[in-house]
mmCIF file of C-alpha atoms and ligand atoms in Angstrom:
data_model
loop_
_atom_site.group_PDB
_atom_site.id
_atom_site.type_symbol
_atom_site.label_atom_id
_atom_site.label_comp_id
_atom_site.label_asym_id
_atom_site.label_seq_id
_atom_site.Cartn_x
_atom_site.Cartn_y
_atom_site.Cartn_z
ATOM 1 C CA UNK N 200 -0.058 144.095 143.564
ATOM 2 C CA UNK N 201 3.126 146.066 144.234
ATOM 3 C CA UNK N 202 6.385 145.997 142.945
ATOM 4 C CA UNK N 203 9.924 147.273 144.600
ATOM 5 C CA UNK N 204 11.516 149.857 141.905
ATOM 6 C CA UNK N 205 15.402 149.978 141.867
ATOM 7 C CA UNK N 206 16.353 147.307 144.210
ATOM 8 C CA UNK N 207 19.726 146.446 145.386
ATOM 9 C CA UNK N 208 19.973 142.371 144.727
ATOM 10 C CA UNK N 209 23.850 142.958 146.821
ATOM 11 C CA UNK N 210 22.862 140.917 149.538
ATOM 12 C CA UNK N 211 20.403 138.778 147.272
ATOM 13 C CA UNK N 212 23.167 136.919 145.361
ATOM 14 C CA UNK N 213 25.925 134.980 146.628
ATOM 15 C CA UNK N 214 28.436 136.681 145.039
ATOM 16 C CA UNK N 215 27.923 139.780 146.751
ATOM 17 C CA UNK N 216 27.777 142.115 143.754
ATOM 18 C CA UNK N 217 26.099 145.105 143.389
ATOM 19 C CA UNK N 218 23.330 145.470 140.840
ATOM 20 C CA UNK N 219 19.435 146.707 140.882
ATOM 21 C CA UNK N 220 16.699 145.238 139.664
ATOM 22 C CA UNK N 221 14.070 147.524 138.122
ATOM 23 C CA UNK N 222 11.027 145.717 139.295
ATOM 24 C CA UNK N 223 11.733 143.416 142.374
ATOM 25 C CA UNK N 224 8.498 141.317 144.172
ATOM 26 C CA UNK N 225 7.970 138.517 146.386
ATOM 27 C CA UNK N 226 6.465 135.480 145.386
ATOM 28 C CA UNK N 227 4.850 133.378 148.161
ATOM 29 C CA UNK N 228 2.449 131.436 146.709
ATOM 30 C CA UNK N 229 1.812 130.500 142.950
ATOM 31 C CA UNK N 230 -1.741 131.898 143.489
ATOM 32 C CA UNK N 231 0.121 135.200 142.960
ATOM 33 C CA UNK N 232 1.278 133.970 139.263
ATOM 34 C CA UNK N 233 -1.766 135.461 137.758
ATOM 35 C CA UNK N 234 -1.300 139.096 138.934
ATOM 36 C CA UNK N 235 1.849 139.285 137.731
ATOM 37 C CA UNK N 236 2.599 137.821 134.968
ATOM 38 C CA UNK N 237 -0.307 140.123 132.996
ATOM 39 C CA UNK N 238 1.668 143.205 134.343
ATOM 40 C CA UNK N 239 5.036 141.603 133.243
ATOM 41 C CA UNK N 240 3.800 140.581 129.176
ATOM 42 C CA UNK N 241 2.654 144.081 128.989
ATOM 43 C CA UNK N 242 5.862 146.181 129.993
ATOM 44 C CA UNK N 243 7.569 143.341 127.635
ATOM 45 C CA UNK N 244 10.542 143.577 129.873
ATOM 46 C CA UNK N 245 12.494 140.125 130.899
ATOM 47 C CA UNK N 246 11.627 138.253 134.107
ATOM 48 C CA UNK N 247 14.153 136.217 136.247
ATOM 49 C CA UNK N 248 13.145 133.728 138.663
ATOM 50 C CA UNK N 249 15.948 133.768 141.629
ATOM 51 C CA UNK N 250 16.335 131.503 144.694
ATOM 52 C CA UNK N 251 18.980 132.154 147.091
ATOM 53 C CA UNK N 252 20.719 133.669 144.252
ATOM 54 C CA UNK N 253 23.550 131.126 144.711
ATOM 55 C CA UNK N 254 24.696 130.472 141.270
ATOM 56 C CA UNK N 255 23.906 133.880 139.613
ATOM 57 C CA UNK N 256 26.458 136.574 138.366
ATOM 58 C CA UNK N 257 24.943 140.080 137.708
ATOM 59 C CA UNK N 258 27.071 141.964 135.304
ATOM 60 C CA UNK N 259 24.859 144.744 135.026
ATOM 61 C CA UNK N 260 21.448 145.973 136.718
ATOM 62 C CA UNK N 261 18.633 144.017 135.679
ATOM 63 C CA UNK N 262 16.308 146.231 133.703
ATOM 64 C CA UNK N 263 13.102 143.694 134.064
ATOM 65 C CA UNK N 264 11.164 141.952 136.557
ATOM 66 C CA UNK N 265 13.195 139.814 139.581
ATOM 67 C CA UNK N 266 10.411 137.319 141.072
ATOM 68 C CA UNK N 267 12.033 136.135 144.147
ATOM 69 C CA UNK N 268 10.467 132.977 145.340
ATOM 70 C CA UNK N 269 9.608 132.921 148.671
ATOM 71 C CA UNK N 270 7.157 130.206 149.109
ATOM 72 C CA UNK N 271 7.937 127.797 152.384
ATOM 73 C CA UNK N 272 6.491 124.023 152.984
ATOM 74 C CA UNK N 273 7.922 120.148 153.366
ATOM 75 C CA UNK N 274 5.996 117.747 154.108
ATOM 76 C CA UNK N 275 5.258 113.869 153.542
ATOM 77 C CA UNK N 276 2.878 112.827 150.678
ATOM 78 C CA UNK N 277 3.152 109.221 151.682
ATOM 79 C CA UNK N 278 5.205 106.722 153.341
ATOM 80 C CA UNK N 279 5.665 102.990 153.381
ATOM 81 C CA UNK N 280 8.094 100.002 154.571
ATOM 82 C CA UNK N 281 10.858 101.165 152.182
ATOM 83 C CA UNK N 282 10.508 104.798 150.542
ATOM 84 C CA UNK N 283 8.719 108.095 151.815
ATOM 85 C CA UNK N 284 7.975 111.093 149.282
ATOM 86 C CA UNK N 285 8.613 114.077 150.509
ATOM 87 C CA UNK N 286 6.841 117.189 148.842
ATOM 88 C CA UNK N 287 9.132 120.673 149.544
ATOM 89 C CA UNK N 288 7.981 124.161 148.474
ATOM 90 C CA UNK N 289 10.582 126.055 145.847
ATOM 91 C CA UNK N 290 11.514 128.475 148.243
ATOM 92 C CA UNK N 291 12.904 126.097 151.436
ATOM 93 C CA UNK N 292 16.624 126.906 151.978
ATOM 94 C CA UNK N 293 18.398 123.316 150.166
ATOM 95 C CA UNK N 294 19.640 122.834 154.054
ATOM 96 C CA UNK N 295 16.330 122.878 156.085
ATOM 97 C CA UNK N 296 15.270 119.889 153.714
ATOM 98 C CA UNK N 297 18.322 118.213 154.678
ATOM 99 C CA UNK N 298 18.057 119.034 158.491
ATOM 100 C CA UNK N 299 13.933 117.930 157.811
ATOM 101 C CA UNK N 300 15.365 114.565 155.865
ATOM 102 C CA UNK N 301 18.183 113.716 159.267
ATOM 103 C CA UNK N 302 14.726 114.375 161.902
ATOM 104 C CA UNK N 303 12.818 111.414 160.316
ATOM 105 C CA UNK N 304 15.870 109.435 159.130
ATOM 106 C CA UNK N 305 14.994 109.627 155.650
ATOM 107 C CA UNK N 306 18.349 108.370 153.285
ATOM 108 C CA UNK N 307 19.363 109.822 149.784
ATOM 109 C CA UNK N 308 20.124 113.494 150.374
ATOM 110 C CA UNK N 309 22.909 113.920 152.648
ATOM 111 C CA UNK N 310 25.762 113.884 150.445
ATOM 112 C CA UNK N 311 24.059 116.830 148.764
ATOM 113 C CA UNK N 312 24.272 118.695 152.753
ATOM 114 C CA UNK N 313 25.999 122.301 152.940
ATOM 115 C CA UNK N 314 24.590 123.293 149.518
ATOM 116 C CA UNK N 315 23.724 127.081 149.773
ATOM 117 C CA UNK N 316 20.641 127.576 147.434
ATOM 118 C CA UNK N 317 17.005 126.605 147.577
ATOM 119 C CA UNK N 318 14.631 123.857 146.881
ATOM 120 C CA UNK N 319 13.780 125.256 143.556
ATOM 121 C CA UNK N 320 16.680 125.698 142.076
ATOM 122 C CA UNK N 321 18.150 122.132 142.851
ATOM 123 C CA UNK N 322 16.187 120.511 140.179
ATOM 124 C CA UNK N 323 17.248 122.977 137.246
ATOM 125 C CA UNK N 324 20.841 122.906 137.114
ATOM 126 C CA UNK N 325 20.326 119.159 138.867
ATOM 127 C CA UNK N 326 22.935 119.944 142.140
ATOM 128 C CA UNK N 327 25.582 117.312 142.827
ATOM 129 C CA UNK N 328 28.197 116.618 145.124
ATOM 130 C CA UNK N 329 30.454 113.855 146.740
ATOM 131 C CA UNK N 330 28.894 111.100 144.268
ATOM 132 C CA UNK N 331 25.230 112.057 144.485
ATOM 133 C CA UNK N 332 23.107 114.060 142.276
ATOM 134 C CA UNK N 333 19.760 115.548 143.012
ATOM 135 C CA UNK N 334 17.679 113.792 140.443
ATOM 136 C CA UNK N 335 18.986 110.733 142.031
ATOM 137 C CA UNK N 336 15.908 111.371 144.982
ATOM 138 C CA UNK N 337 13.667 113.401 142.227
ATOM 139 C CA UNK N 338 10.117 111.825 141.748
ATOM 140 C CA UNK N 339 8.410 114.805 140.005
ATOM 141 C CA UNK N 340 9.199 118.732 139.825
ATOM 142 C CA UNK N 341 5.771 120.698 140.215
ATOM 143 C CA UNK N 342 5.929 123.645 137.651
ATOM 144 C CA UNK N 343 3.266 125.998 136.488
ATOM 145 C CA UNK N 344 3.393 127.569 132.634
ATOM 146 C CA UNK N 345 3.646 131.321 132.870
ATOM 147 C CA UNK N 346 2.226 131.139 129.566
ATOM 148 C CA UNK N 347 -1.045 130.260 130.580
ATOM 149 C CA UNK N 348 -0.970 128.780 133.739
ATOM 150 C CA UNK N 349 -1.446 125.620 133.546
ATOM 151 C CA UNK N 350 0.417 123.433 136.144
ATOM 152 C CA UNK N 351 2.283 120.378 135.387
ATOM 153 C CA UNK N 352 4.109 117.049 137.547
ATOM 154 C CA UNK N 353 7.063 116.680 135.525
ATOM 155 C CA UNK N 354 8.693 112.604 136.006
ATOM 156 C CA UNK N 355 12.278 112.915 136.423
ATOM 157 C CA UNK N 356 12.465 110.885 132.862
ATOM 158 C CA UNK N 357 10.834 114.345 131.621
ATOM 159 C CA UNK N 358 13.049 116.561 133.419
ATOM 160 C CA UNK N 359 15.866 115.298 131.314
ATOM 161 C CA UNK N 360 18.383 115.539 133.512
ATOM 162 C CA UNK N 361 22.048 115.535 133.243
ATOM 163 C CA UNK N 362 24.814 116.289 134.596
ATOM 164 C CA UNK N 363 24.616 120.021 136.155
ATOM 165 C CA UNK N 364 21.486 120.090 133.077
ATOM 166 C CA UNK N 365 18.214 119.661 132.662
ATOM 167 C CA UNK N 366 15.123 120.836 130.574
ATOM 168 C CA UNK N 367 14.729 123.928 132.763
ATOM 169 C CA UNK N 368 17.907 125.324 131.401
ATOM 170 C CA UNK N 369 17.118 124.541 127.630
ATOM 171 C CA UNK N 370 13.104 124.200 126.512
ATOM 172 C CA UNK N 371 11.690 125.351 130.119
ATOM 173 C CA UNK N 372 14.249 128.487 130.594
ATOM 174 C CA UNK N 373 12.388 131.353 131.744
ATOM 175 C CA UNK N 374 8.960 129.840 130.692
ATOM 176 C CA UNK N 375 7.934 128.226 134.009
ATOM 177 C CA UNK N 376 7.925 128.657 137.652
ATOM 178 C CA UNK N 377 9.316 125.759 139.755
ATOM 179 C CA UNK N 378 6.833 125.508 142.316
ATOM 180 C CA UNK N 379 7.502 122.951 144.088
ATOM 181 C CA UNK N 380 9.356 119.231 144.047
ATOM 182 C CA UNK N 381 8.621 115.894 145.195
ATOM 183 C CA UNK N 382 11.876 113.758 146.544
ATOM 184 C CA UNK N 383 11.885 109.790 146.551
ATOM 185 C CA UNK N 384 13.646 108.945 149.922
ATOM 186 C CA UNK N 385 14.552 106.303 151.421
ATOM 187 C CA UNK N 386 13.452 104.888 154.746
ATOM 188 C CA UNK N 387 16.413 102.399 154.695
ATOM 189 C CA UNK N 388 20.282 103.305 155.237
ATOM 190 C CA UNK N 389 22.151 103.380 151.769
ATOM 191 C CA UNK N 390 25.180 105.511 152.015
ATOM 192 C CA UNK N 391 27.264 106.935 149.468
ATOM 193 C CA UNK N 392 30.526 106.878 150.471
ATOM 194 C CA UNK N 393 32.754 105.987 147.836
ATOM 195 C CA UNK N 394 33.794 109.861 146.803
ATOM 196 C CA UNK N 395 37.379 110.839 148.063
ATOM 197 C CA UNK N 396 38.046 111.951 151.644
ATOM 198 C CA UNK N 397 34.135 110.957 152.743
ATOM 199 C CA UNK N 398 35.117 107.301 154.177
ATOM 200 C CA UNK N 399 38.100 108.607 155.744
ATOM 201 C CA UNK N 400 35.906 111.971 157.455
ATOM 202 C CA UNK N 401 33.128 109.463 158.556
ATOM 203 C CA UNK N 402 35.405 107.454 160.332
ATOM 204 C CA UNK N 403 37.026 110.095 162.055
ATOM 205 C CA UNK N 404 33.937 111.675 163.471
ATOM 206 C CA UNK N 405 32.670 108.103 163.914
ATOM 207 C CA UNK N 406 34.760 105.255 164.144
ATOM 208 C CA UNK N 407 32.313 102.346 164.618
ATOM 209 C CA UNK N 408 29.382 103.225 163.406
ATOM 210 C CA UNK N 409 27.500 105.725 160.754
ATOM 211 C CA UNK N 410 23.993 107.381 160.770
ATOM 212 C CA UNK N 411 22.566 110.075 158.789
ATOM 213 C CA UNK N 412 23.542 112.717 160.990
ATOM 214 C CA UNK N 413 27.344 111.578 160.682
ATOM 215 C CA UNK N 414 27.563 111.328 156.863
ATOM 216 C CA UNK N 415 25.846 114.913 156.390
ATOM 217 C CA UNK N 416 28.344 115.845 159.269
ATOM 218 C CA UNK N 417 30.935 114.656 157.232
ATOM 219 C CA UNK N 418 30.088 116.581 154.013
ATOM 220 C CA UNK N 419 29.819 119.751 155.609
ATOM 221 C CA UNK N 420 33.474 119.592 157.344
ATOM 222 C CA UNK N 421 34.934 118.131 153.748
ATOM 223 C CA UNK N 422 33.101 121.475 152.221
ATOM 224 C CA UNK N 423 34.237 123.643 155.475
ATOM 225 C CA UNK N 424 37.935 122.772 154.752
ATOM 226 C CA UNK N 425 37.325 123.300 151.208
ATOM 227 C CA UNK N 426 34.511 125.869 149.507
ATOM 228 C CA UNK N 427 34.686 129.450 151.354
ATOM 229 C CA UNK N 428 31.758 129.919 153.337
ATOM 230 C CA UNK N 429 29.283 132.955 150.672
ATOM 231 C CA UNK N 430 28.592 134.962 154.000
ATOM 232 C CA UNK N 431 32.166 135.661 154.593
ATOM 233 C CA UNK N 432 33.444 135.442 150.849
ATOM 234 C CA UNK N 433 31.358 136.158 147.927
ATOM 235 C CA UNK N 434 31.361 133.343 145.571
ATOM 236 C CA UNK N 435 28.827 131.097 143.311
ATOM 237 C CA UNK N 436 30.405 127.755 144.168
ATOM 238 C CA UNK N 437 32.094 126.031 140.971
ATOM 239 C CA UNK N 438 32.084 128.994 138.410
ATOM 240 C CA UNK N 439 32.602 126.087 135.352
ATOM 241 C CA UNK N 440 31.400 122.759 134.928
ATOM 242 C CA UNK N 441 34.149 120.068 135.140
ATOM 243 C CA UNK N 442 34.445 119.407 130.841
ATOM 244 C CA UNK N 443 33.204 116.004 129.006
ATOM 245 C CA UNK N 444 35.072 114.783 126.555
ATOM 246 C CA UNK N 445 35.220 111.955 124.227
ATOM 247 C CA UNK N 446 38.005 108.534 123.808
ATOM 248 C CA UNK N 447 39.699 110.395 121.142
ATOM 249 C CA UNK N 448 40.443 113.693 123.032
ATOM 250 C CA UNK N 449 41.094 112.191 126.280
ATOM 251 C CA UNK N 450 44.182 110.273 124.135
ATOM 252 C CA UNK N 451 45.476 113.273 122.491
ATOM 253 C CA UNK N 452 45.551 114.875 125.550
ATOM 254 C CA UNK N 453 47.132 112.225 128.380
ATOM 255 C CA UNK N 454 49.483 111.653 125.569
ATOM 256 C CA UNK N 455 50.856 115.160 126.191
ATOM 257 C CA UNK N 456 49.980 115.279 129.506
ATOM 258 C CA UNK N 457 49.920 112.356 131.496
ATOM 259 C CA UNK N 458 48.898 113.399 135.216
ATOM 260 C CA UNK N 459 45.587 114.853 133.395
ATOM 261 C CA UNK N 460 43.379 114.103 136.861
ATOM 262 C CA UNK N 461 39.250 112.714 135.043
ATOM 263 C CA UNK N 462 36.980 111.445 137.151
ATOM 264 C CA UNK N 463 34.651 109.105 135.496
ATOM 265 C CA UNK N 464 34.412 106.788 132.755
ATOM 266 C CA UNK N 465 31.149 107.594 131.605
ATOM 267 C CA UNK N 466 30.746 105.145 128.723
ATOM 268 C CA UNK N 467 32.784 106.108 126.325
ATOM 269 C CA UNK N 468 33.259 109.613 127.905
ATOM 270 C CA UNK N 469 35.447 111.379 130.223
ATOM 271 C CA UNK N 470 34.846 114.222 132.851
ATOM 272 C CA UNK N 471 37.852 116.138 133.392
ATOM 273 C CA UNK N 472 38.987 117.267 136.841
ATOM 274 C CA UNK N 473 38.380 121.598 135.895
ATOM 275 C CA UNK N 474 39.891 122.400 139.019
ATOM 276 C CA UNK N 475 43.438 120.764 137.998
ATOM 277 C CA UNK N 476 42.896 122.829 134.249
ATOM 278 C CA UNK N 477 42.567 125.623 136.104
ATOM 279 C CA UNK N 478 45.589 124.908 138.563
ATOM 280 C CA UNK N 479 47.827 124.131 135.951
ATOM 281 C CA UNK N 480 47.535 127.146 134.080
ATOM 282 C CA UNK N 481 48.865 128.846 137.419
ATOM 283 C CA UNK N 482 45.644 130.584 138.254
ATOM 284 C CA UNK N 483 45.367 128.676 141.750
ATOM 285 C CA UNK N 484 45.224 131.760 144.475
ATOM 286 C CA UNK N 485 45.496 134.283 142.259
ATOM 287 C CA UNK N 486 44.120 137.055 143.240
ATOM 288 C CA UNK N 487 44.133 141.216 141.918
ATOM 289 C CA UNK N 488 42.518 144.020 144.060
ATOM 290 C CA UNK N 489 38.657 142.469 144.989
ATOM 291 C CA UNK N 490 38.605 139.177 142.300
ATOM 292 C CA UNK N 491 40.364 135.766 142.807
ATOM 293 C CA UNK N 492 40.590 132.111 142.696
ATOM 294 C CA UNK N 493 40.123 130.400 145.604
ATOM 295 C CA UNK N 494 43.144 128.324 147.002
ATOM 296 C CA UNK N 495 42.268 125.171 147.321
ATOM 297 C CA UNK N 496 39.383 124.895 144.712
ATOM 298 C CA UNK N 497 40.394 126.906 141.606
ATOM 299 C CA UNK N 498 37.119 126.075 140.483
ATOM 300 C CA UNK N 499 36.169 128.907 142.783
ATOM 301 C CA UNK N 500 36.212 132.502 141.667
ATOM 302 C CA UNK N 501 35.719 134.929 144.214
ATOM 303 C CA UNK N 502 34.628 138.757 144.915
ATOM 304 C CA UNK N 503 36.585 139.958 147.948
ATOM 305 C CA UNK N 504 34.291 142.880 148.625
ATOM 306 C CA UNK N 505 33.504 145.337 146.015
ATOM 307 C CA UNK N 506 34.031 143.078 142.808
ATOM 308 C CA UNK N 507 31.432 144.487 139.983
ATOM 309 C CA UNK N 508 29.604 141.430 138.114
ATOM 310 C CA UNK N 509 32.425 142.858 134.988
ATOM 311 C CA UNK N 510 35.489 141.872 136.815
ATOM 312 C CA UNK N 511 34.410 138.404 137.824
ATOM 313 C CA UNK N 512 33.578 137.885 133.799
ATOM 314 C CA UNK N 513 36.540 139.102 132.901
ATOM 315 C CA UNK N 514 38.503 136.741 135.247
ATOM 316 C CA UNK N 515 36.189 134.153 133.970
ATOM 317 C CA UNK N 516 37.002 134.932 130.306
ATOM 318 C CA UNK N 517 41.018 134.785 130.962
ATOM 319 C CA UNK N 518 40.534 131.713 133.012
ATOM 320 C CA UNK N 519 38.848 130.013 129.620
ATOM 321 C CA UNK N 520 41.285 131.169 127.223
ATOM 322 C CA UNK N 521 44.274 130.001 129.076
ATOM 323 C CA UNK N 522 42.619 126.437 129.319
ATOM 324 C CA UNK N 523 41.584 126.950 125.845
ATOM 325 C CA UNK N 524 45.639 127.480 125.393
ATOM 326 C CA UNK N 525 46.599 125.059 127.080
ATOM 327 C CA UNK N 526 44.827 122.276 126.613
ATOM 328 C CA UNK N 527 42.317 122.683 123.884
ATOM 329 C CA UNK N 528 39.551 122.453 126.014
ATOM 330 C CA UNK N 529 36.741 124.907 125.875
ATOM 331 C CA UNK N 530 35.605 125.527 130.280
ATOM 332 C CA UNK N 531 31.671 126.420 130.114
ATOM 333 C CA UNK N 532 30.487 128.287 132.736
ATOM 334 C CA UNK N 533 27.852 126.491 135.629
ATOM 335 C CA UNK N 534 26.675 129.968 137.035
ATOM 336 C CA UNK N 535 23.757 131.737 135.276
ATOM 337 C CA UNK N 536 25.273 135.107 133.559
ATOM 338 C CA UNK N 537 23.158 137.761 133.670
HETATM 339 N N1 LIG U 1139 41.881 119.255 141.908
HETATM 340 C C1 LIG U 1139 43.089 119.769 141.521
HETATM 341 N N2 LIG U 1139 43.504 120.924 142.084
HETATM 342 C C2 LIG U 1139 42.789 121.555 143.033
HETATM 343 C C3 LIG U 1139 41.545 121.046 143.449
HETATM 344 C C4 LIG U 1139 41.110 119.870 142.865
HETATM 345 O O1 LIG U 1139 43.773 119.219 140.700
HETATM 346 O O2 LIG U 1139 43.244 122.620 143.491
HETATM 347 C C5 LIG U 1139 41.430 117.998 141.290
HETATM 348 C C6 LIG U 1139 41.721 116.810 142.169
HETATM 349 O O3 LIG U 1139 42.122 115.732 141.356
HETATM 350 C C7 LIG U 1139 40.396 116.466 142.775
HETATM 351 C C8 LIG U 1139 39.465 116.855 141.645
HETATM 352 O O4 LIG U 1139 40.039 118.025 141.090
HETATM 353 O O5 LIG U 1139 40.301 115.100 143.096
HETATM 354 C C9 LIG U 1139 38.054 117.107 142.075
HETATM 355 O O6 LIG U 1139 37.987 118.137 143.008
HETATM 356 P P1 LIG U 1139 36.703 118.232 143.958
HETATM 357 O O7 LIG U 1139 36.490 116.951 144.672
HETATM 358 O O8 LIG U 1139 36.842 119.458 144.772
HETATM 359 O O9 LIG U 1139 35.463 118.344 142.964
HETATM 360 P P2 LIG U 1139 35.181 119.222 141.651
HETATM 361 O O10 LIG U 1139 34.911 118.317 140.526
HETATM 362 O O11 LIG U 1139 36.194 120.257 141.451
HETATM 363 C C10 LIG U 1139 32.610 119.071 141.934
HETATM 364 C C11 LIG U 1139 31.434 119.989 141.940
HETATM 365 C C12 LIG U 1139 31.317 120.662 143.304
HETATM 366 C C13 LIG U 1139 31.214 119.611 144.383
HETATM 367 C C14 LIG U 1139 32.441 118.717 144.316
HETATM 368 C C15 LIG U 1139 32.404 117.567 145.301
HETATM 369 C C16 LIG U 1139 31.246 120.690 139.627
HETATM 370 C C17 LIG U 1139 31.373 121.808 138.657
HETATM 371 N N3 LIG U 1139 31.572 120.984 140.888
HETATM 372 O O12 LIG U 1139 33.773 119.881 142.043
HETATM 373 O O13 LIG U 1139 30.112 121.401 143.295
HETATM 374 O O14 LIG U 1139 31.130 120.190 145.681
HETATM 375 O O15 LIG U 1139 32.516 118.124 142.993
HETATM 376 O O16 LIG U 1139 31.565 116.577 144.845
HETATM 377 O O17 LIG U 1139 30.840 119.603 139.251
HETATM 378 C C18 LIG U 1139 29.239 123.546 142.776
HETATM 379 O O18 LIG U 1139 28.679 123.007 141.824
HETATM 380 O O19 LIG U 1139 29.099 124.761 143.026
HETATM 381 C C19 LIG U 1139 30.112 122.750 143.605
HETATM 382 C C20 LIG U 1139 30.841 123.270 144.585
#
């Protein structure tokens, strides 16, 4: 059993900063649980699970253990007239589910297309996009305890899921392995299309009719035009999560500011549009030697090239206080801050 010393996660994080782990390994299979894990309770340093390292920010080097996991597998459980469920191993790149969900025209996914990230990580912070959420198509998430090994199919109803939350960020954080995840698809068309701009891009890259392959098409171009690609830009996708608030707030706020752009009426709650927060306290394409905010999605933060993990908190931390300023709202942060 051999760990990496002093490895560079740069190219092992979407953001493209620079930091080391002191103990890096490769975890294929969950077999390999039980060799580790000993080795990592006795040096009694931290562990961190990664992915694709898509929603991550490394403000220092990691003095611990960084289990990548590596593992690779979809295939279908079962199948009848209506549904199909679709078993994926943790480590599948988010998109080669997609592209494996468009081959045998299985519906429920697509919106979530374009996603950098992998299988494992879509369940924990419970990925969404263009009306859809992940847990939408979740029938159980396949963990194993690192406490003693003991594996587990958590239902969706135990996942807890909510939005860009579930009980792998709170009770299950750092205790478990996501090994793998079951999806509930659908074997019959039911698009989604209701989000702004996905009609209209549907229609333009197919006029009279839609499949699968059109919708997920669709997504990807809205995303293309929108969210800078990580391999060119370094970036986590949304650095906050758009802020809930309650009937009483939402007055006292539209009151003052009345083009206030919300999303949902979630009951008696309200999800505020971040991205306009963010614009209107004039941080919209700002940019200062290697940070920035992105142009067109403020909800972006960016590292240019040589950003350290510092900077981009920093940014962060300004970003927050001038919302806080402004508008009395506190942003919290989606990515994972390490
Ligand atoms: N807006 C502005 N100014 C801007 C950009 C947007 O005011 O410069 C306002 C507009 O009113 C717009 C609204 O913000 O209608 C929403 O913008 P957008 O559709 O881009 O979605 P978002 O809420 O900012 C969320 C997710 C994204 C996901 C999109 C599309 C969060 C934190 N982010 O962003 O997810 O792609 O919806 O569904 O919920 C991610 O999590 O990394 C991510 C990219």
């Amino acid at each position: 059993m051999q760990f990496s010393e002093n490895v560079s996660l740069k190219s092992l994080n979407t953001f493209g900063i620079e930091a080391k782990a002191r103990f890096y390994y490769e975890l294929h299979s969950k077999q390999e649980l039980k060799e580790i894990i000993p080795i990592i309770d006795k040096s009694e340093k931290p562990l961190l699970f990664l992915g694709s390292g898509s929603n991550i920010l490394f403000t220092k080097d990691f003095d611990g253990y960084v289990v990548r996991i590596v593992s690779k597998g979809i295939r279908i459980i079962s199948t009848n007239e209506t549904e199909c469920f679709v078993e994926a191993a943790a480590g599948e790149e988010w998109d080669s589910l997609i592209q494996f969900c468009i081959q045998n025209n299985l519906y429920g996914l697509e919106n979530l297309s374009g996603i950098p990230g992998t299988v494992g990580s879509a369940p924990v912070q419970n990925i969404g996009a263009y009306g859809v959420e992940v847990k939408d198509c979740i029938h159980l998430v396949n963990i194993v305890m690192t406490s003693d090994f003991s594996e587990t199919g958590l239902t969706n109803k135990e996942c807890r899921f909510a939005y860009r939350d579930s009980i792998f960020k709170s009770r299950f954080q750092y205790r478990v392995l996501v090994d793998s995840v079951v999806f509930r698809l659908s074997r019959v068309p039911r698009f989604v299309l209701n989000y702004g701009g996905v009609t209209e891009e549907v229609e333009r890259i197919s006029p009279d009719s839609v499949d699968l392959k059109t919708v997920s098409q669709a997504i990807i171009n809205i995303r293309n035009r929108k969210i800078p690609d990580p391999k060119v830009i370094g970036s986590a996708g949304s650095f906050f999560k758009n802020p809930i608030i309650d009937q009483t707030r939402f007055n006292r706020i539209i009151n003052v500011f009345p083009d206030l752009k919300y999303f949902y009426d979630l009951g008696q709650n309200y999800k505020l549009a971040a991205a306009w927060l963010i614009e209107q306290c004039g941080w919209k394409g700002f940019r200062y030697g290697d940070i920035g905010v992105n142009e067109n999605q403020p909800l972006i933060l960016m590292n240019f090239g040589n950003a350290s993990g510092k900077d981009i908190l920093n940014l962060s931390r300004k970003i927050q206080q001038s919302v806080l300023d402004k508008f009395g709202i506190v942003l919290e942060p989606e990515v994972n801050i390490q």
